[in-house]
Coordinates of C-alpha atoms and ligand atoms in Angstrom, one line a residue:
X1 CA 0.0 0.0 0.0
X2 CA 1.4 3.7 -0.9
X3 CA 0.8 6.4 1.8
X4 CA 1.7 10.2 0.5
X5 CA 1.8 13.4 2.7
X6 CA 0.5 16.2 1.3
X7 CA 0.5 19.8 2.0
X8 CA -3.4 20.5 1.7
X9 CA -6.2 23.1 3.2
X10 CA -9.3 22.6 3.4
X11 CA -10.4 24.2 0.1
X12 CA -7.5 22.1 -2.0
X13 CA -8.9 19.0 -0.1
X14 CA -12.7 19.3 -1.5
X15 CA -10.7 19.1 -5.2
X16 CA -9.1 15.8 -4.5
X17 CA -10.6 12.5 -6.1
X18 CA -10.9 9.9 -4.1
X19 CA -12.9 6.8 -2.5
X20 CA -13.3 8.8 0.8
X21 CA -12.5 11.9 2.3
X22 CA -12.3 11.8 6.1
X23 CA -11.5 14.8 7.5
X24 CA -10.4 15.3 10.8
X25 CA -11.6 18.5 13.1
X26 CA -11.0 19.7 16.7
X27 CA -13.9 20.6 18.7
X28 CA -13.4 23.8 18.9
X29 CA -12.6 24.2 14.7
X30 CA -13.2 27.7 13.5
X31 CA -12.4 27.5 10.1
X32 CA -12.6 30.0 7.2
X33 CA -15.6 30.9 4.7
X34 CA -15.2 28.0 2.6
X35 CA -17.7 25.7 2.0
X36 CA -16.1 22.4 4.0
X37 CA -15.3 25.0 6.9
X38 CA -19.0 25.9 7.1
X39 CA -20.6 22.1 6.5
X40 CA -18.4 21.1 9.4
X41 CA -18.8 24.0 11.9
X42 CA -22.9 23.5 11.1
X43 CA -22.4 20.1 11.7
X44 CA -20.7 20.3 15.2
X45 CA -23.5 23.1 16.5
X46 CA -26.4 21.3 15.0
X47 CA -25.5 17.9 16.5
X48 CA -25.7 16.1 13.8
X49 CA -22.0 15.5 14.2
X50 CA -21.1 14.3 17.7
X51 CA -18.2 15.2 19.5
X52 CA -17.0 11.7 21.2
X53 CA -14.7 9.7 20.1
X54 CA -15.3 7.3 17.5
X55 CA -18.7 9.2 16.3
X56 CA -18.6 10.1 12.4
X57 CA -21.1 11.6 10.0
X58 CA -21.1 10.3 6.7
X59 CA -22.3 12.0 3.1
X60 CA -23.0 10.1 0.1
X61 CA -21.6 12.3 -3.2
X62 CA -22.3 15.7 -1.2
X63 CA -22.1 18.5 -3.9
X64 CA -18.8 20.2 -2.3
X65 CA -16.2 17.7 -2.9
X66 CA -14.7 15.8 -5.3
X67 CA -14.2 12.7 -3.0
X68 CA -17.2 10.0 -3.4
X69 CA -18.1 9.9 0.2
X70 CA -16.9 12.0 2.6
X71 CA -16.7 10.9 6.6
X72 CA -16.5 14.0 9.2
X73 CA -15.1 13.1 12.4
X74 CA -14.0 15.0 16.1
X75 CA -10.6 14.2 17.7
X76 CA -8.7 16.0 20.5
X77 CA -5.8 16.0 18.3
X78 CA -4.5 13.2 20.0
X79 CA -2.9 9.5 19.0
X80 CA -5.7 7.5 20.5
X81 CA -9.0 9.6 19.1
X82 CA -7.3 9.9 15.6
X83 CA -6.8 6.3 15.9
X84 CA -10.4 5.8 16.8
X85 CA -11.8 8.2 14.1
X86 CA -9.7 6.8 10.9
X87 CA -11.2 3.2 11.9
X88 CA -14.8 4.6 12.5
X89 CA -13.7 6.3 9.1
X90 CA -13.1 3.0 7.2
X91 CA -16.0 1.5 8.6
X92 CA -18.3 3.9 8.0
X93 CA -17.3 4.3 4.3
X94 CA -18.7 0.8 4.1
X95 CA -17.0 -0.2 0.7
X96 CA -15.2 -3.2 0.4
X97 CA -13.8 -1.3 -3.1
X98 CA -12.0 1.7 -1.1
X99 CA -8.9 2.3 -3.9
X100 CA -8.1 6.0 -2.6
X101 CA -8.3 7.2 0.6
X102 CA -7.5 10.9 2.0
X103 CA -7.3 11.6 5.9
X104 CA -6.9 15.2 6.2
X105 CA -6.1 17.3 9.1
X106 CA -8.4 20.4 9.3
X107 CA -5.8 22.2 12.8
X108 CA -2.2 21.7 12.4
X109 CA -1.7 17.9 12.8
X110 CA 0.8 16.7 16.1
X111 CA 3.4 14.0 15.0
X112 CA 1.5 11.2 17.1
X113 CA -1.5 11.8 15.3
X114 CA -0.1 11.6 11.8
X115 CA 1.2 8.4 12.7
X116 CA -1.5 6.9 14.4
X117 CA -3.8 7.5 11.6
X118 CA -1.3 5.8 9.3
X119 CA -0.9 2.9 11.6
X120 CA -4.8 3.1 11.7
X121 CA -5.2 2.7 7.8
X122 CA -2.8 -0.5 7.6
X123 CA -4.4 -1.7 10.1
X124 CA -8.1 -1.7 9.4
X125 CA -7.3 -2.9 5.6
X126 CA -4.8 -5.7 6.5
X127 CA -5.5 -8.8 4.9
X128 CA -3.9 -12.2 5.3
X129 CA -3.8 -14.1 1.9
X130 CA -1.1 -16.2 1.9
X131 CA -3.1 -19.6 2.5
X132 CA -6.2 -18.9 0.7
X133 CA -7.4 -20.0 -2.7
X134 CA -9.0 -17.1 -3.3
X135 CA -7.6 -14.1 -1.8
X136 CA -9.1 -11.2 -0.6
X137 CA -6.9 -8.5 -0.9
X138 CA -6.9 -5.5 0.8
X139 CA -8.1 -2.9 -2.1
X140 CA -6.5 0.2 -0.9
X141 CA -3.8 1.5 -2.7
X142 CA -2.8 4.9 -2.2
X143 CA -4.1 6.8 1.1
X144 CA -2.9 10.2 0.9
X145 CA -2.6 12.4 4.5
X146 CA -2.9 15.7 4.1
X147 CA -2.1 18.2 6.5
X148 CA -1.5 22.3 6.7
X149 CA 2.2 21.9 8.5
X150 CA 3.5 19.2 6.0
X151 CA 7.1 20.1 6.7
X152 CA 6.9 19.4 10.5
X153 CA 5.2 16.0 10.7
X154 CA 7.4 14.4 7.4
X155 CA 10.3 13.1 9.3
X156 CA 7.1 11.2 11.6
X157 CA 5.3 10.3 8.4
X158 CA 8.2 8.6 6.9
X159 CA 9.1 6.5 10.1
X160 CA 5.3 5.4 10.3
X161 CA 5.4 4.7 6.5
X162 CA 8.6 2.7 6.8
X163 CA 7.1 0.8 10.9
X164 CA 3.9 -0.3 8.9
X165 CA 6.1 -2.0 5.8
X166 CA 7.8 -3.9 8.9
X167 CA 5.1 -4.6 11.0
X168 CA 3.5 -5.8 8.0
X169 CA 6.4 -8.3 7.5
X170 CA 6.0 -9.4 11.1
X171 CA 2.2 -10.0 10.7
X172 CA 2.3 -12.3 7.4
X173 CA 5.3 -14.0 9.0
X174 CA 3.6 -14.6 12.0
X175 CA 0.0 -15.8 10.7
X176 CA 1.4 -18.0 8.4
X177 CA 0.3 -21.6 9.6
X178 CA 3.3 -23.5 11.1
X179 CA 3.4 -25.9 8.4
X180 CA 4.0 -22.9 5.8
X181 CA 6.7 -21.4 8.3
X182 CA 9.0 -23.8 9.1
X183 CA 12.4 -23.2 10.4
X184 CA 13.5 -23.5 7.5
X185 CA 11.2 -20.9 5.7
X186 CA 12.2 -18.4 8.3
X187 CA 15.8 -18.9 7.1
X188 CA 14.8 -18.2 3.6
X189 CA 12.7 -15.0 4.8
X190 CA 15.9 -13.5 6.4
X191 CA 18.3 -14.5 3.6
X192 CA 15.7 -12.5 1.6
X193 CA 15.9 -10.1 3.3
X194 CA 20.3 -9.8 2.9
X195 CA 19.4 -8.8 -1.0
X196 CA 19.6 -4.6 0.3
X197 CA 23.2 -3.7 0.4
X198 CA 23.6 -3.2 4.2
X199 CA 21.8 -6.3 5.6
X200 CA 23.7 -9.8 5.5
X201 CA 23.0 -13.1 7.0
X202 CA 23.7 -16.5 7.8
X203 CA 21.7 -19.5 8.5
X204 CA 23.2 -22.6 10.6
X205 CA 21.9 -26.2 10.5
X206 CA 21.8 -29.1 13.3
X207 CA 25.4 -29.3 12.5
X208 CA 26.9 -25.9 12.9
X209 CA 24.7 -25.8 16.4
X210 CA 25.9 -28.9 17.4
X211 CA 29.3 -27.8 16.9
X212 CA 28.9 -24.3 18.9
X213 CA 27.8 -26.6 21.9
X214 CA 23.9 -25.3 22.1
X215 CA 22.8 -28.0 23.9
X216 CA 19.6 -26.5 25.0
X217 CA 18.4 -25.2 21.7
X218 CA 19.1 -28.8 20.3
X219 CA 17.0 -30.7 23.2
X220 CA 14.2 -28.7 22.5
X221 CA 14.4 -29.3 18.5
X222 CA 14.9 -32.8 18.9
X223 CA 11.5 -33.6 19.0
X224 CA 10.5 -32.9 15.6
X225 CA 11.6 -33.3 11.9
X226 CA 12.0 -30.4 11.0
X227 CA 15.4 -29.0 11.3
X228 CA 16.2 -26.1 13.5
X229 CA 18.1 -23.0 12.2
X230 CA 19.7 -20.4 13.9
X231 CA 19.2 -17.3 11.9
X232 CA 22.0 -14.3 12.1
X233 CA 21.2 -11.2 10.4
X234 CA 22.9 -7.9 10.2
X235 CA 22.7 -4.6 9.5
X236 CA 25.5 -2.3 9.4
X237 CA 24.4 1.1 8.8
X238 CA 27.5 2.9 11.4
X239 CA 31.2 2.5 10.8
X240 CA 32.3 -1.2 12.2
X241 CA 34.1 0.0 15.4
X242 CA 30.3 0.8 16.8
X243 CA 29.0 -1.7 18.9
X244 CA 25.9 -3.3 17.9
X245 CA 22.4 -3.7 19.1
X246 CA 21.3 -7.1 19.4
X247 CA 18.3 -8.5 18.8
X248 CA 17.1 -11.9 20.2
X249 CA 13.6 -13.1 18.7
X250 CA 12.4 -16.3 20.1
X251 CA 11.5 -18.7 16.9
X252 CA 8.9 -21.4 17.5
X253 CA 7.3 -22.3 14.9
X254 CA 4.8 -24.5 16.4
X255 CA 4.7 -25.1 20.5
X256 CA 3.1 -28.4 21.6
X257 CA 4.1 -28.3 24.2
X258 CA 6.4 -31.4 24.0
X259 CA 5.6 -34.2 26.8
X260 CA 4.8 -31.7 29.1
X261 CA 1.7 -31.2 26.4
X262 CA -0.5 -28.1 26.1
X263 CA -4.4 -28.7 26.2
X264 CA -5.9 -29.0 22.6
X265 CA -8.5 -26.0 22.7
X266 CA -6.5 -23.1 21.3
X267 CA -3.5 -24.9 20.6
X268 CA -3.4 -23.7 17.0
X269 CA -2.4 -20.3 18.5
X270 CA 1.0 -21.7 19.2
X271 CA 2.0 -21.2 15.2
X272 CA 2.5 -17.6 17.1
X273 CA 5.2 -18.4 19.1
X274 CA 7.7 -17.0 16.7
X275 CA 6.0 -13.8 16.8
X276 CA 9.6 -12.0 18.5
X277 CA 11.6 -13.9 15.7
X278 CA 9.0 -12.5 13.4
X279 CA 9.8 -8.5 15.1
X280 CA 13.2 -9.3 14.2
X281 CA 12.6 -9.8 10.9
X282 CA 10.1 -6.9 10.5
X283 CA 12.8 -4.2 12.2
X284 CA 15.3 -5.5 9.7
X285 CA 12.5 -4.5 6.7
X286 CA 11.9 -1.4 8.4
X287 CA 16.0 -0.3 8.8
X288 CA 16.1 -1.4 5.2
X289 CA 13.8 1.2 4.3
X290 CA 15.3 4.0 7.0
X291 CA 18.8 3.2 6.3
X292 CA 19.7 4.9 10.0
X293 CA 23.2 5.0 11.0
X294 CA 23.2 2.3 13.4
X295 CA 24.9 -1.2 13.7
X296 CA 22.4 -4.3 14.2
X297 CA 22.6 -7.9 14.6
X298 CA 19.6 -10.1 14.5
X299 CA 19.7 -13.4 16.4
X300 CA 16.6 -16.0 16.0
X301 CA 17.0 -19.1 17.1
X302 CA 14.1 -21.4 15.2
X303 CA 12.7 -24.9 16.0
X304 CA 9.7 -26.7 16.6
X305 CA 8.3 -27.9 19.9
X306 CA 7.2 -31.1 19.4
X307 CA 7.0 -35.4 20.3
X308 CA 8.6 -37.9 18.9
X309 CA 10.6 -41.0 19.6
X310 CA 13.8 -38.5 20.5
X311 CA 11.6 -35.7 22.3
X312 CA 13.5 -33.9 25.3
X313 CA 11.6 -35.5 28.2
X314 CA 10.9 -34.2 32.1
X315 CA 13.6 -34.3 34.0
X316 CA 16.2 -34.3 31.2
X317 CA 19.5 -32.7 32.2
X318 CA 20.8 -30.7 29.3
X319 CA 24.7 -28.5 28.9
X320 CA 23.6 -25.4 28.0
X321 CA 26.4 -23.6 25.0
X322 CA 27.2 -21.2 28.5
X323 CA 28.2 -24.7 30.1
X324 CA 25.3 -24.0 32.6
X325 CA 23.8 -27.4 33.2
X326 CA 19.7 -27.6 32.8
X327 CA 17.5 -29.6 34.1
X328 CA 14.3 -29.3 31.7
X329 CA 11.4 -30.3 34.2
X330 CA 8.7 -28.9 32.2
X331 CA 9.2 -29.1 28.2
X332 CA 6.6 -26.5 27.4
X333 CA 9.2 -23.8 29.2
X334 CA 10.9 -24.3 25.8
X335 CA 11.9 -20.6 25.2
X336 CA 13.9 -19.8 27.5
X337 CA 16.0 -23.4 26.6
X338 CA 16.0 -21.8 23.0
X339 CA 16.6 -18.1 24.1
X340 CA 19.6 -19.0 26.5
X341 CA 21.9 -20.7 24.0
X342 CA 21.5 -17.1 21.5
X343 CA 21.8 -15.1 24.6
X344 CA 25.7 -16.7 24.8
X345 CA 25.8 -16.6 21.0
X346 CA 25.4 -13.2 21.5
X347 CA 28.4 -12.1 23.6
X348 CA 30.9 -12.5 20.6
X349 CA 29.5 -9.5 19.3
X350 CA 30.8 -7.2 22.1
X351 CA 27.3 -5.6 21.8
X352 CA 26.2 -2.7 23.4
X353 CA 22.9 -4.0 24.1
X354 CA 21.1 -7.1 23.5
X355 CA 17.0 -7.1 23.7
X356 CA 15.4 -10.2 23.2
X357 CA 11.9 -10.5 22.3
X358 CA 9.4 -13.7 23.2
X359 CA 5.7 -15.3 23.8
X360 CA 7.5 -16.5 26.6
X361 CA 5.2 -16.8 29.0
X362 CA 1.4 -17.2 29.7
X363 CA 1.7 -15.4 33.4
X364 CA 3.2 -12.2 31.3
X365 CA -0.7 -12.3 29.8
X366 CA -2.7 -12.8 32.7
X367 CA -0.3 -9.8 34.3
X368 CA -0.6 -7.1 31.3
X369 CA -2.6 -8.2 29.3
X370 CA -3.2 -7.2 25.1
X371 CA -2.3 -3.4 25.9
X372 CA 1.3 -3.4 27.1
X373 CA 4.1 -6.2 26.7
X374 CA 6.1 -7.0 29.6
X375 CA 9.6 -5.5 30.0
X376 CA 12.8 -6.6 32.2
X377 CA 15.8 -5.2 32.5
X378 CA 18.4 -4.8 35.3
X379 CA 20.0 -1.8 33.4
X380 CA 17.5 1.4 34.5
X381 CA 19.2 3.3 31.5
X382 CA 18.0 0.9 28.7
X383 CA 14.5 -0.1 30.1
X384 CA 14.4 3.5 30.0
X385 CA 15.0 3.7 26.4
X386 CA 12.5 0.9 25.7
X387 CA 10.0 2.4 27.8
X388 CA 10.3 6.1 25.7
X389 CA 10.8 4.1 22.2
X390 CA 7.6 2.0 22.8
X391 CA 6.0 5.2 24.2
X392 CA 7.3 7.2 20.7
X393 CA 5.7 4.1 18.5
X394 CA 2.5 3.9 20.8
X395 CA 3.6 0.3 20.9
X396 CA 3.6 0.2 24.4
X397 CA 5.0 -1.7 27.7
X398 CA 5.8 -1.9 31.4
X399 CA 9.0 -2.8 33.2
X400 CA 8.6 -6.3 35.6
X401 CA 10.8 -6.7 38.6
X402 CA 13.6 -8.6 38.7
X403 CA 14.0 -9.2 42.5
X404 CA 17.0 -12.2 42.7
X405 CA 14.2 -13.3 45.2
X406 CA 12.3 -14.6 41.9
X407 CA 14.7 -16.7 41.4
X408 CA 14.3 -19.4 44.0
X409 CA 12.2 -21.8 42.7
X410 CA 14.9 -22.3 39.8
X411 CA 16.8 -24.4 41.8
X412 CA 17.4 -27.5 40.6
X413 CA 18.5 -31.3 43.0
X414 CA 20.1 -32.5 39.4
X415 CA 21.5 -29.6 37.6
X416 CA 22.9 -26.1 37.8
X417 CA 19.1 -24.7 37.4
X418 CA 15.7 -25.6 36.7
X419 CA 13.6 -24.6 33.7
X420 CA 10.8 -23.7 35.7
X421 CA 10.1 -21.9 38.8
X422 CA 6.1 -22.9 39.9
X423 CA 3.1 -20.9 39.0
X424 CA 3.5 -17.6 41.5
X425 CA 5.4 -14.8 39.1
X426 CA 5.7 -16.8 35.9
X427 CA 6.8 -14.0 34.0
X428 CA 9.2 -13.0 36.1
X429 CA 10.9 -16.3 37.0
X430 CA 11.1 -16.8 33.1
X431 CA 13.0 -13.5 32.8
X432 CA 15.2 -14.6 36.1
X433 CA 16.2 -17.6 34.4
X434 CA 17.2 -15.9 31.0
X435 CA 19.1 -13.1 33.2
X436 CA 21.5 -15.8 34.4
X437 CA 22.8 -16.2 30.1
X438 CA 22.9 -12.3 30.0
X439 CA 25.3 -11.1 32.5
X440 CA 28.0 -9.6 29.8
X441 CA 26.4 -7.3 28.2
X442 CA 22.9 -4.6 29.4
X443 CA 20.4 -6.4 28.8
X444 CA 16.3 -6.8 28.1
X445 CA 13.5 -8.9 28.1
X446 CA 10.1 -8.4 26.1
X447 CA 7.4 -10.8 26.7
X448 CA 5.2 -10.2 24.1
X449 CA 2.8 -13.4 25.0
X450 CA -0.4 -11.0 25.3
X451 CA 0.7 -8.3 22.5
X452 CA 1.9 -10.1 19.5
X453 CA -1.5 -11.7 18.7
X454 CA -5.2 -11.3 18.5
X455 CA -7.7 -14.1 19.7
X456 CA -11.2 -14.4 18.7
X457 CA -12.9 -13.0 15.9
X458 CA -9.8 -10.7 14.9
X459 CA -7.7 -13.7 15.5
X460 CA -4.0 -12.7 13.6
X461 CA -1.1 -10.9 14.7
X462 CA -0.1 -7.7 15.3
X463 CA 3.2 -7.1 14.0
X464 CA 4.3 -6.0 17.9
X465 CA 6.8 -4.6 19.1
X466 CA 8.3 -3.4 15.5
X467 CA 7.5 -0.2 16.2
X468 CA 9.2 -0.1 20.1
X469 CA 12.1 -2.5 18.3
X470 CA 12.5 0.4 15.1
X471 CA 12.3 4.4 17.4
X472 CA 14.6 2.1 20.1
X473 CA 17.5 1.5 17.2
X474 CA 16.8 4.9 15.8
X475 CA 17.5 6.6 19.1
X476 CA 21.2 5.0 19.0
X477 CA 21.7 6.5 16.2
X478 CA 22.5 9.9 17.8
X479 CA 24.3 8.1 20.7
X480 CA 28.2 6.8 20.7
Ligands
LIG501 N1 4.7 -20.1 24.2 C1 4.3 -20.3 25.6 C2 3.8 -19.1 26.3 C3 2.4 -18.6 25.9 C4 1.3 -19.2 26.4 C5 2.2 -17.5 25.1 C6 0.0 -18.8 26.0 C7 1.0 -17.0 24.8 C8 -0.1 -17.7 25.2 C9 5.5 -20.8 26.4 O1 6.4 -21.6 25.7 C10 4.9 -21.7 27.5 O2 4.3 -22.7 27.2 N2 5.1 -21.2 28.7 C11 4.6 -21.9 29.8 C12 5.7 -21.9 30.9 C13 5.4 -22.8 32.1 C14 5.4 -24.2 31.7 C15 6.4 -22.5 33.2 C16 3.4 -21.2 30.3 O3 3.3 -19.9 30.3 O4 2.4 -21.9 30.7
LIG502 MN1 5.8 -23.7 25.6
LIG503 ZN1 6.5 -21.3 23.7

């Protein structure tokens, strides 16, 4: 889809052809003599057109505009009601054949609403089409946002155009079905991806993994046919002596469970559980349309959770590539085995951060939520900086403790720790056991178990936290 930002008043807007026309008022709009300026201000005292979020009032061909429908909407100016007014928008234009759609601004737009209502328009005409014999494709193709302070809100614009073509990637990555997103398809998606000049990668097989000693990653793929991979991508936008970011996105492609197996209602949600491998890929599309000046390494380790003959069983005692013996007592705590052995993976890269991003836990859902993903970190300076990116990208979260108190119940009679630390603080004691393969570097934990997907009715991913993952990168940029 092509988004354009456009320097437009209200009197260039009614000459503009398209599908729909939503404009975009304050309460309080005063606007000039012209003849959208007085439909709207008439609207607003008549009543017709109420002032609460999410309320629009729709025409049908009116006789002032060259648009085909035109949608009238109140916001505060805000992220949230600009968000709620472009979907009302969308649905109130009630075509399934929207080609051309133009958001305008009627007050000086703010940067967070310019790019909520671009997030808003991917968003309400995403389609998944992948796996369908006859496709559905979203019909919008050009959705122009015009606004009377172009020049301020570009720099915004062009970061929300450039989030949405990544979060895009993460969505079709993640809803594909596990069986059309293998391991080994998420190898192929990131070599892909190495085509642009200043992204390369690597993929290594059971062999290459075997050889760097990742003993945990390999008992969890053990139990399926599919090979793992262990996906490295880069992204070297800042001279070579700059330390990298590093980004850790967990990569299960389908989670059983194992032995320790999951309940069958639901259990087809699990082809989400690469959804942090699938950010990783997504903020590498994004920097390969930014092009900031900022060193990146991408780390996904990829495998399916699953039973066979060979399957990692309970109580399993595992040598993690750290030399950290595990004992595995539950097999569905799976990402943190897979997570760990990238964790050390990472340390060669002398990085000066390393984030990694999982559906790690179900406790992190029934504690947050949809609304915000869970964040760790013992470095206040970095959760810091994840805290203002995700609040920049209104991708948001909100930092867990990490109390070394959490991490009693990791103990282990048979190895150096357990996998699993009992019910109480699930989140946390996942986060405790993945601090204990991340003590060279600052480090961060996103559990994005309740934000990466939608169940129910809207059932599909979201393409979280690309946005947090992209303004966190672009804030190094102006860092050493
Ligand atoms: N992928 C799941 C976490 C998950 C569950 C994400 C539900 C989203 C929705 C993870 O591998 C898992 O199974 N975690 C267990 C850990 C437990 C065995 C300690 C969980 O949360 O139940
Ligand atoms: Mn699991
Ligand atoms: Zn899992």
């Amino acid at each position: 889809m092509n988004f354009e930002l456009k320097h437009l008043d209200l009197i260039a807007a009614a000459d503009e052809k398209a599908d729909v026309l939503l404009l975009l008022l304050p309460k309080d709009y005063k606007g000039g003599k012209d003849e959208l300026s007085t439909l709207m201000t008439t609207a607003i005292k008549s009543g017709d057109l109420e002032t609460a979020a999410g309320k629009t009032l729709s025409m049908y061909r009116p006789l002032q505009v060259a648009a085909t429908r035109l949608v009238l909407a109140v916001t505060d100016g805000s992220a949230r009601s600009t968000r709620s007014a472009v979907l009302a928008a969308i649905a109130a234009a009630k075509s399934p054949q929207l080609k051309k759609m133009l958001v305008c601004f009627a007050a000086p737009a703010l940067d967070e609403a310019v790019r909520a209502a671009v997030h808003a328009v991917a968003d309400a005409t995403y389609s998944f089409t992948t796996t369908k014999s006859k496709p559905q494709a979203r019909t919008l193709a050009k959705t122009t946002i015009g606004v009377v302070n172009a020049p301020d809100v570009a720099q915004s614009f062009e970061r929300a155009v450039a989030i949405v073509a990544g979060v895009e990637f993460a969505k079709e990555w993640a809803n594909r079905p596990a069986n059309h997103a293998t391991p080994q398809h998420l190898g192929e998606a990131a070599l892909a991806l190495a085509k642009h000049p200043k992204i390369s990668c690597e993929v290594l097989g059971p062999k290459e993994v075997a050889k760097l000693g990742m003993g945990s990653f390999m008992a969890v793929a053990q139990g399926s046919d599919q090979p793992l991979r262990f996906i490295v991508l880069r992204y070297s936008g800042a001279s070579k002596n700059k330390a990298p970011s590093v980004l850790v996105g967990k990569g299960i492609t389908f989670d059983s469970g194992g032995i320790s197996i999951k309940p069958a209602a639901e259990m087809d949600e699990m082809k989400f559980d690469m959804s942090g491998a699938a950010s990783v890929l997504g903020t590498f599309k994004t920097l390969s349309l930014l092009k900031p000046a900022v060193n990146v390494v991408g780390l996904i380790p990829a495998c399916e959770n699953l039973i066979n003959g060979r399957a990692v069983k309970p109580g399993d005692v595992v040598t993690s590539m750290s030399g950290q013996t595990i004992e595995i007592l539950n097999t569905d705590a799976e990402g943190r085995l897979v997570l760990c052995d990238a964790l050390t993976y990472a340390e060669r890269f002398k990085p000066s951060a390393v984030v990694d991003i999982a559906t790690l836990t179900g406790a992190c859902v029934v504690a947050l939520g949809a609304v915000r993903s869970g964040m760790f970190s013992p470095n206040d300076a970095l959760a810091n900086s994840l805290a203002d990116a995700g609040e920049r990208a209104q991708d948001l979260c909100w930092r867990l403790p990490l109390d070394d108190e959490y991490a009693e119940g990791l103990k282990s009679h048979f190895a150096d720790v357990a996998n699993i630390g009992g019910r109480a603080g699930g989140a946390i004691t996942a986060a405790k056991f993945l601090q204990r393969f991340a003590d060279k570097f600052p480090w961060a934990h996103l559990d994005i178990a309740g934000s990466a997907w939608k169940s129910g009715a809207n059932k599909g991913a979201t393409g979280r936290p690309v946005g947090l993952l992209v303004e966190y990168l672009l804030a190094q940029t102006s860092t050493k």
